[in-house]
XYZ file of N, CA and C in Angstrom:
354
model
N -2.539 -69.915 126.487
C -2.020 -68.996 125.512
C -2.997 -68.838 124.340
N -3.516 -69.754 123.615
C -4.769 -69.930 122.430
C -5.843 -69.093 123.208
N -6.348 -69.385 124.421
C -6.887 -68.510 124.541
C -7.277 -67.137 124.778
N -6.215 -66.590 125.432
C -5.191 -65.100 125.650
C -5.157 -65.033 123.908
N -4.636 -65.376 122.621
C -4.501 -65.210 121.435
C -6.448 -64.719 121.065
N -7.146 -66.180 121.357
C -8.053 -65.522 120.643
C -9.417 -64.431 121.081
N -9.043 -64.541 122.602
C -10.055 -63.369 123.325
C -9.411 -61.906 122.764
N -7.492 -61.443 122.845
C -7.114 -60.631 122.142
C -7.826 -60.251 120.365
N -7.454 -61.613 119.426
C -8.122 -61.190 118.614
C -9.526 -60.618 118.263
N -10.596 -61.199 119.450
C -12.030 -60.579 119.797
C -11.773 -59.203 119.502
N -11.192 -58.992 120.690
C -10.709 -57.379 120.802
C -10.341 -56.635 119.562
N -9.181 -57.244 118.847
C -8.739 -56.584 117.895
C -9.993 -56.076 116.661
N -10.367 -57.588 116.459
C -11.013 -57.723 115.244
C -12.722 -56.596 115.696
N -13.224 -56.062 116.997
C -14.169 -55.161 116.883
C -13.733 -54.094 117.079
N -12.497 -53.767 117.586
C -12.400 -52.123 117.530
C -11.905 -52.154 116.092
N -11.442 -53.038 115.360
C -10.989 -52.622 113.965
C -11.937 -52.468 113.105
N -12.996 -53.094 113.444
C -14.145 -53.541 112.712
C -15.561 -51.503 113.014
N -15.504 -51.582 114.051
C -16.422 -50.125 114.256
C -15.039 -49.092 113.888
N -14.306 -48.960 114.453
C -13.413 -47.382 113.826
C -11.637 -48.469 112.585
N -12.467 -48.167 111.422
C -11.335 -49.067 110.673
C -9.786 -47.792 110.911
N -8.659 -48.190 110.690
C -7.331 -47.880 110.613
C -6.735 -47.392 111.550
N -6.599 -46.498 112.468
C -5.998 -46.151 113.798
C -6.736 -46.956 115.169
N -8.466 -47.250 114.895
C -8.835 -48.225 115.700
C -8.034 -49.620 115.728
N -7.806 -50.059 114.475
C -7.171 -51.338 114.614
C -6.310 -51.607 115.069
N -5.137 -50.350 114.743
C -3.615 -50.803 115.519
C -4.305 -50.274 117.219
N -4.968 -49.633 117.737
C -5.237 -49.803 118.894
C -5.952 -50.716 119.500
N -6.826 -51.334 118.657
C -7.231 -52.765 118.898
C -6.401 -53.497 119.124
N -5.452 -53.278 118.386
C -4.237 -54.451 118.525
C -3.638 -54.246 119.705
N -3.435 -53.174 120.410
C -2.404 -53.129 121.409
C -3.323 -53.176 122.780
N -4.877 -53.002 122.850
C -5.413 -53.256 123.864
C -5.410 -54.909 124.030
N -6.122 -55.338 122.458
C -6.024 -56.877 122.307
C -5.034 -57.803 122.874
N -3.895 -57.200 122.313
C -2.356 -58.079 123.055
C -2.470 -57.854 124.449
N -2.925 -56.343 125.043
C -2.674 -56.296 126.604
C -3.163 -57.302 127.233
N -4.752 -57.731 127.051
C -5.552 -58.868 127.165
C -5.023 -59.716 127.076
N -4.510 -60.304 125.776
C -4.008 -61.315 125.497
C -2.905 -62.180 126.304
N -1.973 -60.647 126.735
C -1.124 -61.371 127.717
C -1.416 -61.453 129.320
N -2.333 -60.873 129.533
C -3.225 -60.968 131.287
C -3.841 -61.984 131.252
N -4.140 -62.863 130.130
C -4.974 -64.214 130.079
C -3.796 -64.999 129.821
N -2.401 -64.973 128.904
C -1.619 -65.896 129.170
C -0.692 -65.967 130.466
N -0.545 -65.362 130.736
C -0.078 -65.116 132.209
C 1.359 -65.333 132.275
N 1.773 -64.323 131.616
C 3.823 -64.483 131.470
C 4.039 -63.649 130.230
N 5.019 -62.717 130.793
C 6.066 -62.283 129.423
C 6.156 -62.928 128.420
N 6.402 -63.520 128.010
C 6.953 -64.466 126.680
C 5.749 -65.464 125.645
N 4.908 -65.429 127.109
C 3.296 -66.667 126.285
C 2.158 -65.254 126.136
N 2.487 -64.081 126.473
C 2.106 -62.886 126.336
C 2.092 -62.641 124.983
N 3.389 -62.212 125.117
C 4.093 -62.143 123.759
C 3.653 -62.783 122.328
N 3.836 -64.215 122.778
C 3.487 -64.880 121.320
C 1.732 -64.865 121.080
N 0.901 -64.600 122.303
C -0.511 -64.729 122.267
C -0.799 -63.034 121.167
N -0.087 -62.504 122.360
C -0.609 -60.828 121.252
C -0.264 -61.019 119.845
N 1.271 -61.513 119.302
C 1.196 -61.632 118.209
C 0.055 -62.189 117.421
N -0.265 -63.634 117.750
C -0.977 -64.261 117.038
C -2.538 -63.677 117.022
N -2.619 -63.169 117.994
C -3.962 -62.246 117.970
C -4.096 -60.917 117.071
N -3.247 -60.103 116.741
C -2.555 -59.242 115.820
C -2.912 -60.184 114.498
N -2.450 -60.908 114.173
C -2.069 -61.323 113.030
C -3.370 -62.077 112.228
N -4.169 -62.885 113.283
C -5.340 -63.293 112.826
C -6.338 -62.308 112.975
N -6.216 -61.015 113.785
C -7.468 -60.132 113.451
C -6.985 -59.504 111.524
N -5.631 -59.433 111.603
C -5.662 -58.790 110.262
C -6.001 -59.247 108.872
N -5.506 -60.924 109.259
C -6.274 -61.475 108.283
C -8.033 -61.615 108.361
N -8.441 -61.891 109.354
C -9.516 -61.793 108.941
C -10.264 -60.639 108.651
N -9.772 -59.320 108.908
C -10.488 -58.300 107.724
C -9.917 -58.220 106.781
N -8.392 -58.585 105.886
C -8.623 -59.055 104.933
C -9.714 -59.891 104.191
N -10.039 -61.159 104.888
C -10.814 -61.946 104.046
C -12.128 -61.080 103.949
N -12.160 -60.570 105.192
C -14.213 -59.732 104.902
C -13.526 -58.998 104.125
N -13.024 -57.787 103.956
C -12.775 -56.497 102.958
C -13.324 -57.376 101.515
N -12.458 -58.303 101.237
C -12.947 -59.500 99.646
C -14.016 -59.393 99.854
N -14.732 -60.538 100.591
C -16.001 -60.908 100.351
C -17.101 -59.793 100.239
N -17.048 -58.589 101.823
C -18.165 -57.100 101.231
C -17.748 -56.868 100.113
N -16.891 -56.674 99.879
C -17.061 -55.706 98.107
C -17.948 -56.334 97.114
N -17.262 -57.680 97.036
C -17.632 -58.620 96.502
C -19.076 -58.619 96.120
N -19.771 -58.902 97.616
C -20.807 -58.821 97.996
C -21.881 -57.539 97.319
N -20.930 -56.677 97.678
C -21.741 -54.840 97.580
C -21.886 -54.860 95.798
N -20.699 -55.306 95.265
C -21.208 -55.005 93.575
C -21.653 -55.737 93.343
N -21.786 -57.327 93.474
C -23.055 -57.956 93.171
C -24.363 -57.729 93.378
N -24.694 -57.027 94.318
C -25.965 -56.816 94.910
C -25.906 -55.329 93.908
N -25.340 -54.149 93.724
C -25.459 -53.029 93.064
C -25.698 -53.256 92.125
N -24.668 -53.849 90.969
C -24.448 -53.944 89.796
C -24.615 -55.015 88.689
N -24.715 -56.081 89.836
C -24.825 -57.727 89.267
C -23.670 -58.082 88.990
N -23.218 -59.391 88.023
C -22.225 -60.127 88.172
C -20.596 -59.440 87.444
N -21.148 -58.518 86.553
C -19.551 -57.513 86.141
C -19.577 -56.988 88.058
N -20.403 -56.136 88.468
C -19.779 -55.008 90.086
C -19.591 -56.555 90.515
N -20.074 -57.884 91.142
C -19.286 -58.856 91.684
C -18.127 -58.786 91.521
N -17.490 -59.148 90.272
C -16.152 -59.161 89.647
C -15.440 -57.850 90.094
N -15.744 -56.976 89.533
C -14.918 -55.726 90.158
C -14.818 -55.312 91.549
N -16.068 -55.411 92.498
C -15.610 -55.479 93.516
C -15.010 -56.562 94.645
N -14.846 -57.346 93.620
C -13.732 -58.475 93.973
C -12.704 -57.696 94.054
N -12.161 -57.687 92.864
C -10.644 -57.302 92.193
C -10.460 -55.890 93.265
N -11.717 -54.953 94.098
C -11.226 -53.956 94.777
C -11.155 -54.366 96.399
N -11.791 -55.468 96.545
C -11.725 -56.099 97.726
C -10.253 -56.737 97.810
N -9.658 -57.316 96.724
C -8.551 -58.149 96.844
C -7.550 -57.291 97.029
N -7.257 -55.902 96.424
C -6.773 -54.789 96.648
C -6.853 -54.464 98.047
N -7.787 -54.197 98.552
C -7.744 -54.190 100.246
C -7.355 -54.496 100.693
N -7.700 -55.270 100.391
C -7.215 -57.191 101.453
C -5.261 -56.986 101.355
N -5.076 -56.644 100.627
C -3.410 -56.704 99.686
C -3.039 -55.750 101.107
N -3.472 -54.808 101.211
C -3.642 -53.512 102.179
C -3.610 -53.635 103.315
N -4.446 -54.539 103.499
C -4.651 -54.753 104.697
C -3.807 -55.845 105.641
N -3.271 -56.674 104.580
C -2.276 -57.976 105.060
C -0.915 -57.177 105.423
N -0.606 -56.142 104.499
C 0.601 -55.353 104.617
C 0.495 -54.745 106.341
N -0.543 -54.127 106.516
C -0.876 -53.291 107.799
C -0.503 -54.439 108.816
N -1.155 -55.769 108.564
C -0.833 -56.810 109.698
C 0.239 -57.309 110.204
N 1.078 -56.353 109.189
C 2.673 -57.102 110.038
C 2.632 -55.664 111.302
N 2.390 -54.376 111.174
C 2.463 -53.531 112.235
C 1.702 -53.905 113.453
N 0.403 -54.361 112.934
C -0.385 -54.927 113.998
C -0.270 -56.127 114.836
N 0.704 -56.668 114.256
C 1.009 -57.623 114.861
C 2.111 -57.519 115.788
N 3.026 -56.181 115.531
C 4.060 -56.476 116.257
C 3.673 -55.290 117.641
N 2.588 -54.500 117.197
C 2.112 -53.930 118.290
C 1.210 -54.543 119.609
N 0.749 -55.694 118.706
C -0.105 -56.176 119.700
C 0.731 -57.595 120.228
N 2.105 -57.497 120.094
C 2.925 -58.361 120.334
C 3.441 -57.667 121.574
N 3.761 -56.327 121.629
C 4.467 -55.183 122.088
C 3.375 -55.448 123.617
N 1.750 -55.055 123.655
C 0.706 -55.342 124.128
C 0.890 -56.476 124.924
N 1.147 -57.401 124.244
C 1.371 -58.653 124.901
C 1.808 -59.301 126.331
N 3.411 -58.591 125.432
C 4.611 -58.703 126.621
C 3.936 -57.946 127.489
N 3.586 -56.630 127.439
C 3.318 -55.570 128.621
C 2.343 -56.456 129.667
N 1.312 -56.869 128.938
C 0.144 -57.750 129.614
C 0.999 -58.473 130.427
N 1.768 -59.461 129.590
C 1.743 -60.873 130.382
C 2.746 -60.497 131.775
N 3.660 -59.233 131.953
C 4.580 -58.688 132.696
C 3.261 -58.012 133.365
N 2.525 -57.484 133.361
C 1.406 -56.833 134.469
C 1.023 -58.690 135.019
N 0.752 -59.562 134.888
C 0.414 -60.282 135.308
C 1.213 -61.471 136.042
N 2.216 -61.199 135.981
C 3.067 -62.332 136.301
C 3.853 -61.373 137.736
């Protein structure tokens, strides 16, 4: 199942990563499909897509922080650091919200997977 979770999140986290916002929730739901053809059952499907959903979203939360972060320090020096913190953390805020959809899609993904496979 951990692994069905984190080959899904692979998935999630690069189609979200090359086409950001409608890629992701489809990341998510190819991700979970995966996710549950590697756990191999309805139900360990299920909980794999979720958790794959849920850790791709956090982790572009955490990058969204850190690039900004990153981008106004390098632009502006240590005030654009600071501010593009505070617009990264905003993202991130954004983006954690989005992860409950993504999660329950690539939960949705899941089940479907782990029922193609079983």
């Amino acid at each position: 199942m951990w692994l069905g979770a984190f080959v899904g999140f692979l998935i999630t986290a690069a189609l979200g990563f090359f086409f950001p916002g409608l890629g992701h929730l489809l990341g998510g739901f190819i991700g979970g499909v995966v996710a549950g053809l590697v756990a191999r059952g309805a139900g360990r499907g299920l909980l794999a897509g979720f958790l794959a959903g849920i850790f791709g979203g956090i982790i572009i939360a955490v990058l969204a922080v850190i690039g900004l972060a990153v981008l106004g320090g390098v632009t502006t020096g240590l005030g654009g650091a600071l501010f593009g913190g505070l617009a990264g953390l905003g993202v991130g805020l954004i983006a954690v919200l989005l992860t409950v959809f993504t999660g329950i899609i690539s939960a949705v993904g899941g089940l479907i997977g782990g029922a193609i496979a079983r």
